[in-house]
Amino acid sequence: MAAEREPPPLGEARQPELEELEDGEDLFTSTVSTLESSPLSPEPASLPTEDISINSNGPKPAEIILDDDREDLFAEATEEVSLDSPEREPILSPDPSPAITPVTPTTLVTPRMESKSVTAPVIFDRSREEIEEEANGDVFDIEINVSDPEKVGDGMNAYMAYRVTTKTSLSMFHKNEFSVKRRFSDFLGLHSKLATKYLHVGYIVPPAPEKSIVGMTKVKVGKEDSSSTEFVEKRRAALERYLQRTVKHPTLLQDPDLRQFLESSELPRAVNTQALSGAGILRMVNKAADAVNKMTIKMNESDAWFEEKQQQFENLDQQLRKLHASVEALVCHRKELSANTAAFAKSAAMLGNSEDHTALSRALSQLAEVEEKIDQLHQEQAFADFYVFSELLGDYIRLIAAVKGVLDHRMKCWQKWQDAQVTLQKKREAEAKLQLANKPDKLQQAKDEIKEWETKVQQGERDFEQISKTIRKEVGRFEKERVKDFKTVIIKYLESLVQTQQQLIKYWEAFLPEAKAIA
Amino acid sequence: MEEPMEMPPGEESKVEISDAVSERDKVKFTVQTKSSLPHFTRPALSVVRQHEDFVWLHDTFSENDEYAGIIIPPAPSRPDFEASREKLQRLGEGNSTLTREEFAKMKQELEGEYLAIFKKTVAMHEVFLQRLAAHPVLRRDHNFYVFLEYDQDLSVRGKNRKELLGGFFRNIVKSADEALITGVSGLKEVDEFFEHERTFLLEYNTRVRDTCLKADRVMRAHKSLAEDYIPISVALSSLGTQEVCQLQMSFLKLAELFERLRKLEGRVASDEDLKLSDLFKYYMRDSQAAKDLLYRRLRALADYENANKALDRARMRNKEVKPAEAHQQLCCQRFEQLSASAKQELTDFKSRRISAFRKNLIELAELELKHAKASSLLLRNTLIVLKGDA
């Protein structure tokens, strides 16, 4: 039921308005009040419904907001797309969902229009609750913990099961606190589903932690040494960060697959994630093909913003990789320092034992003790170096790859649109020829084809504009998160360094009188 | 590192290395002496010596039987700039993965290292001479005067092959004779003092050798750590200049912080080197010298016992009793002299050791505290700035 309306020409100038509106409380005070909810939190980015309403109205932000324009709004609404209406059509299959699903934002914004809405009321109800919740400010009231890694099974078929605990007050979940057991491939399966659904329309889907055949094999084989415990801990922490990032994303949080992952006690086994499976190989081939394609797409970038961002992320990627490598070296050397300090401590203790002057002997033993404690300190610091600093950098290197991926999808989208235009042109030329040749039966077919391709061109344009808009929003959100993340981590890391130094002061202050006591 | 022993009033000899120059492979030390001793032609002397000259001096002492009852101060080790020079060379060889900033910092770091090694070798050579000057017997040695005064080149040639081989064999004989010290020979030690010292020194020498090695490794790991801060600081700095403005300050501040932390870590490493590694190294050598003394004493004891046996045999056969008696007297005297001297030396060794350890451990603790407090302050100040910005 698409109302054919020509969108008014939309210039760059519109965009700021769009953003303003997102930030503005106005939008929601008007609507929310009609929904009889309480005062709302001005956190625009956190409202998924807002995404839907604004996104789907592409080039006409102004009209959306005002109460008076509800009529228009509604009419307009039938125009376009947003993929992020998963609650409307739960998509559980791994196949790419159709790029465009008609969404009527008005159902969220203007309840009185409900009767005219083209979507199911049920979904609306839920979204309404969500608006209320979000309005109440518990948008990100969801806390995820990954804990208790447990080895299940034996030999090469063994795997680690992790406990995923969710604490939340969001009503989209059945309970406030619940936990399930998941294995690594389940996480990969979740990511795969989310990526398939959201990446190609411009959402930055947080990447899952990497596979490690070597690491896992050691664990399977049952090596109970420190390196496999370390590996499991590293993985557990990475899985936790992965889930935390994913639920922070307002759109992904709404996804039923995510919900199922967090809630269901039984999850269908994600077999396509096996490294050497058929699907795995197919994925590798596709990735390679993508890389080739990317090189051959030369896009006329009319939007300087995208060009700038492309460059910015390219630079950031390079810099982060450098920094990451250096921090990894730091971790390595600190561990070495720790080991050497421990060896020295033992040696000093032995020296103390063989020293025949009592006071000196005691002082040397004390020195040995101090050094042992310092070894412990070094170990803890190395731990912080790694888990706080190094892993964050690693995460962001992978996240930026996802951003670049999304930018690539936009290019592909553009290409598709261009291709459609070319085909349309060809069809038109073919029709013109047929006109001259006077073949009425083929002419009709040609006219039909032209109609078909005209639609495709329009669709292509809309898709392109949609993905561009989504990406802008996503990048904005991503950068905000990134700034916050980095600032938090830097402070946390520095605090760990301060802690180490404070301890060192304590230990040496305790030792000094012992040294002075040597007579 | 060493406190010179008390000098009797009226005899002032002050020896120091006032300057040192590194030329190609050689280091030339300028040794200055101020002395009121009548032996010297002038009250103030200045000569240039090389490492080999020091080794020669040491060897003349250790080969001199008159000094058998003295712990000969260990010779300083050869100045070794190899490792440092190699590193500098590799750096200069145009490692293209380093940015200009990184290169400059690494160069600075290595140059500092080179300088530190240089200072250490000067100190070690100086300490050797100062110990000699402080020893009431050794400082009267003729060769010592020559060393301090002779203004020409000593032309101490490096040991030729025969001498090196000779030295090598001497060491083997010595090790075999160590059986004497370890008591395997059955030679009875009658003096409790020496019995205790023997047991103690054997174990101590082994342990301190090990501790020296381990301390060295710690010091080197600390250095690597300090060096790691260089690329981190540089990477943070370039991130800072390119980043979005909200993060710019954080990264730039962090870059600055790591640069300063690097210097502090570097100082911790070098202090550990000076106060711990060097201390252990010195006492490894000094305890070895003490072991050598014990060995010489036991050798003298063995000679004495042999002389006794010879005398008994001579008396039994009533042949050549007088020379045997004379020989036995000589051996007895020698042994007793050695023992008395050794006792004094070993007592001095102990007090020297205790005071050196005390001084170094106190200084180590004070320096570690100083650096930890500086680091802590630096970190806390940076945190205040960053938290204020957030």
mmCIF file of N, CA and C in Angstrom, chain B residues 191-293:
data_model
loop_
_atom_site.group_PDB
_atom_site.id
_atom_site.type_symbol
_atom_site.label_atom_id
_atom_site.label_comp_id
_atom_site.label_asym_id
_atom_site.label_seq_id
_atom_site.Cartn_x
_atom_site.Cartn_y
_atom_site.Cartn_z
ATOM 1 N N ASP B 191 92.292 -25.402 63.577
ATOM 2 C CA ASP B 191 91.748 -24.133 64.042
ATOM 3 C C ASP B 191 90.272 -24.016 63.689
ATOM 4 N N GLU B 192 89.447 -23.838 64.705
ATOM 5 C CA GLU B 192 88.002 -23.736 64.512
ATOM 6 C C GLU B 192 87.626 -22.565 63.626
ATOM 7 N N PHE B 193 88.328 -21.480 63.856
ATOM 8 C CA PHE B 193 88.055 -20.269 63.080
ATOM 9 C C PHE B 193 88.135 -20.575 61.593
ATOM 10 N N PHE B 194 89.254 -21.201 61.230
ATOM 11 C CA PHE B 194 89.458 -21.459 59.808
ATOM 12 C C PHE B 194 88.522 -22.524 59.270
ATOM 13 N N GLU B 195 88.186 -23.448 60.135
ATOM 14 C CA GLU B 195 87.235 -24.482 59.731
ATOM 15 C C GLU B 195 85.912 -23.820 59.346
ATOM 16 N N HIS B 196 85.477 -22.938 60.221
ATOM 17 C CA HIS B 196 84.218 -22.251 59.972
ATOM 18 C C HIS B 196 84.295 -21.427 58.691
ATOM 19 N N GLU B 197 85.406 -20.683 58.590
ATOM 20 C CA GLU B 197 85.569 -19.820 57.424
ATOM 21 C C GLU B 197 85.545 -20.614 56.132
ATOM 22 N N ARG B 198 86.188 -21.768 56.178
ATOM 23 C CA ARG B 198 86.245 -22.591 54.977
ATOM 24 C C ARG B 198 84.837 -22.988 54.533
ATOM 25 N N THR B 199 84.097 -23.547 55.478
ATOM 26 C CA THR B 199 82.735 -23.977 55.140
ATOM 27 C C THR B 199 81.917 -22.811 54.619
ATOM 28 N N PHE B 200 82.002 -21.710 55.367
ATOM 29 C CA PHE B 200 81.240 -20.541 54.994
ATOM 30 C C PHE B 200 81.590 -20.063 53.587
ATOM 31 N N LEU B 201 82.892 -19.862 53.341
ATOM 32 C CA LEU B 201 83.297 -19.274 52.073
ATOM 33 C C LEU B 201 82.929 -20.133 50.871
ATOM 34 N N LEU B 202 83.071 -21.441 51.044
ATOM 35 C CA LEU B 202 82.745 -22.318 49.924
ATOM 36 C C LEU B 202 81.303 -22.106 49.483
ATOM 37 N N GLU B 203 80.404 -22.139 50.470
ATOM 38 C CA GLU B 203 78.996 -22.015 50.132
ATOM 39 C C GLU B 203 78.669 -20.601 49.658
ATOM 40 N N TYR B 204 79.206 -19.644 50.402
ATOM 41 C CA TYR B 204 78.895 -18.257 50.097
ATOM 42 C C TYR B 204 79.275 -17.896 48.674
ATOM 43 N N ASN B 205 80.480 -18.311 48.293
ATOM 44 C CA ASN B 205 80.951 -17.990 46.954
ATOM 45 C C ASN B 205 80.019 -18.524 45.877
ATOM 46 N N THR B 206 79.564 -19.771 46.073
ATOM 47 C CA THR B 206 78.648 -20.362 45.092
ATOM 48 C C THR B 206 77.334 -19.585 45.036
ATOM 49 N N ARG B 207 76.804 -19.306 46.218
ATOM 50 C CA ARG B 207 75.508 -18.627 46.254
ATOM 51 C C ARG B 207 75.568 -17.239 45.658
ATOM 52 N N VAL B 208 76.597 -16.497 46.036
ATOM 53 C CA VAL B 208 76.641 -15.110 45.585
ATOM 54 C C VAL B 208 76.834 -15.056 44.067
ATOM 55 N N ARG B 209 77.506 -16.054 43.555
ATOM 56 C CA ARG B 209 77.666 -16.155 42.106
ATOM 57 C C ARG B 209 76.288 -16.264 41.436
ATOM 58 N N ASP B 210 75.469 -17.126 42.010
ATOM 59 C CA ASP B 210 74.124 -17.335 41.470
ATOM 60 C C ASP B 210 73.262 -16.086 41.601
ATOM 61 N N THR B 211 73.322 -15.461 42.788
ATOM 62 C CA THR B 211 72.508 -14.270 43.019
ATOM 63 C C THR B 211 72.910 -13.167 42.060
ATOM 64 N N CYS B 212 74.204 -13.089 41.792
ATOM 65 C CA CYS B 212 74.697 -12.071 40.863
ATOM 66 C C CYS B 212 74.061 -12.266 39.503
ATOM 67 N N LEU B 213 74.040 -13.498 39.053
ATOM 68 C CA LEU B 213 73.456 -13.824 37.754
ATOM 69 C C LEU B 213 71.979 -13.438 37.704
ATOM 70 N N LYS B 214 71.251 -13.815 38.775
ATOM 71 C CA LYS B 214 69.806 -13.560 38.786
ATOM 72 C C LYS B 214 69.516 -12.073 38.853
ATOM 73 N N ALA B 215 70.341 -11.356 39.629
ATOM 74 C CA ALA B 215 70.126 -9.916 39.742
ATOM 75 C C ALA B 215 70.332 -9.259 38.384
ATOM 76 N N ASP B 216 71.316 -9.753 37.669
ATOM 77 C CA ASP B 216 71.600 -9.231 36.346
ATOM 78 C C ASP B 216 70.404 -9.391 35.423
ATOM 79 N N ARG B 217 69.776 -10.564 35.508
ATOM 80 C CA ARG B 217 68.625 -10.822 34.640
ATOM 81 C C ARG B 217 67.470 -9.895 34.968
ATOM 82 N N VAL B 218 67.268 -9.652 36.255
ATOM 83 C CA VAL B 218 66.185 -8.747 36.654
ATOM 84 C C VAL B 218 66.451 -7.376 36.072
ATOM 85 N N MET B 219 67.686 -6.950 36.217
ATOM 86 C CA MET B 219 68.049 -5.631 35.742
ATOM 87 C C MET B 219 67.803 -5.517 34.237
ATOM 88 N N ARG B 220 68.163 -6.566 33.510
ATOM 89 C CA ARG B 220 67.985 -6.507 32.066
ATOM 90 C C ARG B 220 66.518 -6.514 31.669
ATOM 91 N N ALA B 221 65.719 -7.283 32.392
ATOM 92 C CA ALA B 221 64.284 -7.306 32.098
ATOM 93 C C ALA B 221 63.688 -5.926 32.338
ATOM 94 N N HIS B 222 64.162 -5.276 33.400
ATOM 95 C CA HIS B 222 63.679 -3.927 33.690
ATOM 96 C C HIS B 222 64.024 -2.974 32.562
ATOM 97 N N LYS B 223 65.216 -3.165 32.024
ATOM 98 C CA LYS B 223 65.629 -2.302 30.910
ATOM 99 C C LYS B 223 64.731 -2.501 29.700
ATOM 100 N N SER B 224 64.442 -3.785 29.396
ATOM 101 C CA SER B 224 63.563 -4.056 28.246
ATOM 102 C C SER B 224 62.230 -3.366 28.432
ATOM 103 N N LEU B 225 61.742 -3.449 29.660
ATOM 104 C CA LEU B 225 60.460 -2.848 29.967
ATOM 105 C C LEU B 225 60.500 -1.350 29.699
ATOM 106 N N ALA B 226 61.569 -0.711 30.197
ATOM 107 C CA ALA B 226 61.704 0.724 29.983
ATOM 108 C C ALA B 226 61.741 1.026 28.490
ATOM 109 N N GLU B 227 62.463 0.206 27.754
ATOM 110 C CA GLU B 227 62.549 0.436 26.308
ATOM 111 C C GLU B 227 61.205 0.267 25.620
ATOM 112 N N ASP B 228 60.371 -0.623 26.151
ATOM 113 C CA ASP B 228 59.044 -0.826 25.562
ATOM 114 C C ASP B 228 58.195 0.424 25.599
ATOM 115 N N TYR B 229 58.454 1.269 26.600
ATOM 116 C CA TYR B 229 57.646 2.475 26.705
ATOM 117 C C TYR B 229 57.869 3.430 25.536
ATOM 118 N N ILE B 230 58.995 3.268 24.854
ATOM 119 C CA ILE B 230 59.289 4.194 23.752
ATOM 120 C C ILE B 230 58.270 4.073 22.614
ATOM 121 N N PRO B 231 58.114 2.887 22.001
ATOM 122 C CA PRO B 231 57.139 2.823 20.916
ATOM 123 C C PRO B 231 55.719 3.102 21.369
ATOM 124 N N ILE B 232 55.424 2.764 22.638
ATOM 125 C CA ILE B 232 54.076 3.040 23.132
ATOM 126 C C ILE B 232 53.845 4.539 23.176
ATOM 127 N N SER B 233 54.829 5.245 23.721
ATOM 128 C CA SER B 233 54.684 6.690 23.822
ATOM 129 C C SER B 233 54.549 7.325 22.442
ATOM 130 N N VAL B 234 55.365 6.859 21.524
ATOM 131 C CA VAL B 234 55.321 7.430 20.174
ATOM 132 C C VAL B 234 53.984 7.151 19.501
ATOM 133 N N ALA B 235 53.486 5.912 19.643
ATOM 134 C CA ALA B 235 52.200 5.566 19.024
ATOM 135 C C ALA B 235 51.077 6.405 19.621
ATOM 136 N N LEU B 236 51.118 6.588 20.944
ATOM 137 C CA LEU B 236 50.081 7.383 21.595
ATOM 138 C C LEU B 236 50.131 8.818 21.109
ATOM 139 N N SER B 237 51.363 9.275 20.923
ATOM 140 C CA SER B 237 51.527 10.650 20.477
ATOM 141 C C SER B 237 50.921 10.850 19.095
ATOM 142 N N SER B 238 51.175 9.923 18.171
ATOM 143 C CA SER B 238 50.608 10.128 16.833
ATOM 144 C C SER B 238 49.099 9.924 16.833
ATOM 145 N N LEU B 239 48.617 9.025 17.712
ATOM 146 C CA LEU B 239 47.169 8.875 17.841
ATOM 147 C C LEU B 239 46.576 10.185 18.310
ATOM 148 N N GLY B 240 47.262 10.772 19.289
ATOM 149 C CA GLY B 240 46.752 12.001 19.867
ATOM 150 C C GLY B 240 46.608 13.110 18.849
ATOM 151 N N THR B 241 47.596 13.223 17.975
ATOM 152 C CA THR B 241 47.522 14.326 17.023
ATOM 153 C C THR B 241 46.457 14.092 15.965
ATOM 154 N N GLN B 242 46.098 12.809 15.740
ATOM 155 C CA GLN B 242 45.116 12.552 14.687
ATOM 156 C C GLN B 242 43.702 12.368 15.189
ATOM 157 N N GLU B 243 43.579 12.228 16.492
ATOM 158 C CA GLU B 243 42.281 11.812 17.017
ATOM 159 C C GLU B 243 41.232 12.912 17.047
ATOM 160 N N VAL B 244 40.017 12.454 17.304
ATOM 161 C CA VAL B 244 38.917 13.397 17.513
ATOM 162 C C VAL B 244 39.241 14.185 18.771
ATOM 163 N N CYS B 245 38.755 15.398 18.832
ATOM 164 C CA CYS B 245 39.212 16.279 19.901
ATOM 165 C C CYS B 245 38.908 15.777 21.302
ATOM 166 N N GLN B 246 37.858 14.971 21.477
ATOM 167 C CA GLN B 246 37.576 14.522 22.841
ATOM 168 C C GLN B 246 38.662 13.600 23.377
ATOM 169 N N LEU B 247 39.317 12.892 22.453
ATOM 170 C CA LEU B 247 40.323 11.939 22.917
ATOM 171 C C LEU B 247 41.742 12.471 22.801
ATOM 172 N N GLN B 248 41.884 13.566 22.089
ATOM 173 C CA GLN B 248 43.213 14.094 21.831
ATOM 174 C C GLN B 248 44.015 14.286 23.093
ATOM 175 N N MET B 249 43.411 14.997 24.028
ATOM 176 C CA MET B 249 44.139 15.317 25.243
ATOM 177 C C MET B 249 44.533 14.060 25.999
ATOM 178 N N SER B 250 43.604 13.114 26.067
ATOM 179 C CA SER B 250 43.906 11.879 26.786
ATOM 180 C C SER B 250 45.139 11.198 26.221
ATOM 181 N N PHE B 251 45.164 11.052 24.892
ATOM 182 C CA PHE B 251 46.284 10.342 24.293
ATOM 183 C C PHE B 251 47.591 11.097 24.437
ATOM 184 N N LEU B 252 47.514 12.425 24.254
ATOM 185 C CA LEU B 252 48.763 13.190 24.338
ATOM 186 C C LEU B 252 49.318 13.154 25.760
ATOM 187 N N LYS B 253 48.417 13.257 26.725
ATOM 188 C CA LYS B 253 48.849 13.216 28.123
ATOM 189 C C LYS B 253 49.469 11.851 28.428
ATOM 190 N N LEU B 254 48.808 10.822 27.899
ATOM 191 C CA LEU B 254 49.300 9.469 28.130
ATOM 192 C C LEU B 254 50.670 9.270 27.504
ATOM 193 N N ALA B 255 50.857 9.850 26.311
ATOM 194 C CA ALA B 255 52.154 9.732 25.624
ATOM 195 C C ALA B 255 53.246 10.354 26.475
ATOM 196 N N GLU B 256 52.930 11.530 26.996
ATOM 197 C CA GLU B 256 53.883 12.241 27.850
ATOM 198 C C GLU B 256 54.204 11.418 29.092
ATOM 199 N N LEU B 257 53.152 10.847 29.670
ATOM 200 C CA LEU B 257 53.304 10.040 30.871
ATOM 201 C C LEU B 257 54.250 8.872 30.644
ATOM 202 N N PHE B 258 54.054 8.152 29.544
ATOM 203 C CA PHE B 258 54.886 6.988 29.279
ATOM 204 C C PHE B 258 56.333 7.381 29.038
ATOM 205 N N GLU B 259 56.514 8.539 28.433
ATOM 206 C CA GLU B 259 57.874 8.997 28.198
ATOM 207 C C GLU B 259 58.579 9.215 29.535
ATOM 208 N N ARG B 260 57.865 9.823 30.485
ATOM 209 C CA ARG B 260 58.487 10.073 31.778
ATOM 210 C C ARG B 260 58.630 8.802 32.598
ATOM 211 N N LEU B 261 57.652 7.910 32.464
ATOM 212 C CA LEU B 261 57.752 6.627 33.164
ATOM 213 C C LEU B 261 58.964 5.856 32.662
ATOM 214 N N ARG B 262 59.190 5.972 31.383
ATOM 215 C CA ARG B 262 60.349 5.269 30.805
ATOM 216 C C ARG B 262 61.614 5.691 31.505
ATOM 217 N N LYS B 263 61.773 7.003 31.692
ATOM 218 C CA LYS B 263 62.994 7.481 32.324
ATOM 219 C C LYS B 263 63.101 6.954 33.754
ATOM 220 N N LEU B 264 61.964 6.932 34.445
ATOM 221 C CA LEU B 264 61.984 6.437 35.819
ATOM 222 C C LEU B 264 62.322 4.949 35.866
ATOM 223 N N GLU B 265 61.690 4.173 34.983
ATOM 224 C CA GLU B 265 61.990 2.739 34.944
ATOM 225 C C GLU B 265 63.453 2.515 34.630
ATOM 226 N N GLY B 266 63.967 3.336 33.721
ATOM 227 C CA GLY B 266 65.373 3.223 33.357
ATOM 228 C C GLY B 266 66.263 3.461 34.559
ATOM 229 N N ARG B 267 65.872 4.438 35.371
ATOM 230 C CA ARG B 267 66.678 4.718 36.567
ATOM 231 C C ARG B 267 66.592 3.590 37.571
ATOM 232 N N VAL B 268 65.398 3.005 37.690
ATOM 233 C CA VAL B 268 65.263 1.855 38.593
ATOM 234 C C VAL B 268 66.211 0.750 38.145
ATOM 235 N N ALA B 269 66.213 0.499 36.845
ATOM 236 C CA ALA B 269 67.078 -0.550 36.309
ATOM 237 C C ALA B 269 68.541 -0.254 36.605
ATOM 238 N N SER B 270 68.967 0.974 36.371
ATOM 239 C CA SER B 270 70.388 1.253 36.566
ATOM 240 C C SER B 270 70.752 1.267 38.045
ATOM 241 N N ASP B 271 69.822 1.672 38.905
ATOM 242 C CA ASP B 271 70.108 1.613 40.334
ATOM 243 C C ASP B 271 70.235 0.178 40.809
ATOM 244 N N GLU B 272 69.353 -0.686 40.283
ATOM 245 C CA GLU B 272 69.456 -2.092 40.652
ATOM 246 C C GLU B 272 70.803 -2.644 40.211
ATOM 247 N N ASP B 273 71.232 -2.178 39.055
ATOM 248 C CA ASP B 273 72.508 -2.618 38.527
ATOM 249 C C ASP B 273 73.646 -2.220 39.458
ATOM 250 N N LEU B 274 73.664 -0.956 39.818
ATOM 251 C CA LEU B 274 74.757 -0.452 40.651
ATOM 252 C C LEU B 274 74.717 -0.995 42.067
ATOM 253 N N LYS B 275 73.530 -0.981 42.658
ATOM 254 C CA LYS B 275 73.458 -1.325 44.074
ATOM 255 C C LYS B 275 73.383 -2.814 44.330
ATOM 256 N N LEU B 276 72.834 -3.563 43.396
ATOM 257 C CA LEU B 276 72.713 -4.997 43.630
ATOM 258 C C LEU B 276 73.688 -5.801 42.785
ATOM 259 N N SER B 277 73.491 -5.741 41.465
ATOM 260 C CA SER B 277 74.332 -6.550 40.575
ATOM 261 C C SER B 277 75.811 -6.334 40.843
ATOM 262 N N ASP B 278 76.205 -5.073 40.888
ATOM 263 C CA ASP B 278 77.628 -4.789 41.090
ATOM 264 C C ASP B 278 78.118 -5.264 42.445
ATOM 265 N N LEU B 279 77.286 -5.072 43.448
ATOM 266 C CA LEU B 279 77.623 -5.518 44.796
ATOM 267 C C LEU B 279 77.901 -7.016 44.800
ATOM 268 N N PHE B 280 76.969 -7.772 44.238
ATOM 269 C CA PHE B 280 77.122 -9.226 44.238
ATOM 270 C C PHE B 280 78.332 -9.639 43.429
ATOM 271 N N LYS B 281 78.530 -8.941 42.303
ATOM 272 C CA LYS B 281 79.656 -9.272 41.447
ATOM 273 C C LYS B 281 80.961 -9.064 42.201
ATOM 274 N N TYR B 282 81.046 -7.947 42.904
ATOM 275 C CA TYR B 282 82.272 -7.653 43.625
ATOM 276 C C TYR B 282 82.547 -8.699 44.690
ATOM 277 N N TYR B 283 81.494 -9.065 45.420
ATOM 278 C CA TYR B 283 81.708 -10.027 46.495
ATOM 279 C C TYR B 283 81.890 -11.441 46.008
ATOM 280 N N MET B 284 81.467 -11.686 44.822
ATOM 281 C CA MET B 284 81.776 -12.956 44.191
ATOM 282 C C MET B 284 83.290 -13.024 43.995
ATOM 283 N N ARG B 285 83.839 -11.937 43.499
ATOM 284 C CA ARG B 285 85.286 -11.940 43.249
ATOM 285 C C ARG B 285 86.082 -11.869 44.534
ATOM 286 N N ASP B 286 85.585 -11.059 45.459
ATOM 287 C CA ASP B 286 86.310 -10.898 46.704
ATOM 288 C C ASP B 286 86.293 -12.202 47.501
ATOM 289 N N SER B 287 85.137 -12.883 47.492
ATOM 290 C CA SER B 287 85.085 -14.141 48.228
ATOM 291 C C SER B 287 85.964 -15.184 47.546
ATOM 292 N N GLN B 288 86.090 -15.081 46.250
ATOM 293 C CA GLN B 288 87.021 -15.969 45.543
ATOM 294 C C GLN B 288 88.455 -15.700 45.995
ATOM 295 N N ALA B 289 88.792 -14.410 46.111
ATOM 296 C CA ALA B 289 90.133 -14.040 46.584
ATOM 297 C C ALA B 289 90.361 -14.568 47.993
ATOM 298 N N ALA B 290 89.307 -14.522 48.824
ATOM 299 C CA ALA B 290 89.416 -15.057 50.184
ATOM 300 C C ALA B 290 89.637 -16.570 50.151
ATOM 301 N N LYS B 291 88.927 -17.227 49.240
ATOM 302 C CA LYS B 291 89.116 -18.677 49.073
ATOM 303 C C LYS B 291 90.547 -18.975 48.669
ATOM 304 N N ASP B 292 91.071 -18.146 47.779
ATOM 305 C CA ASP B 292 92.463 -18.338 47.347
ATOM 306 C C ASP B 292 93.403 -18.238 48.529
ATOM 307 N N LEU B 293 93.120 -17.285 49.401
ATOM 308 C CA LEU B 293 93.940 -17.131 50.606
ATOM 309 C C LEU B 293 93.893 -18.403 51.442
#
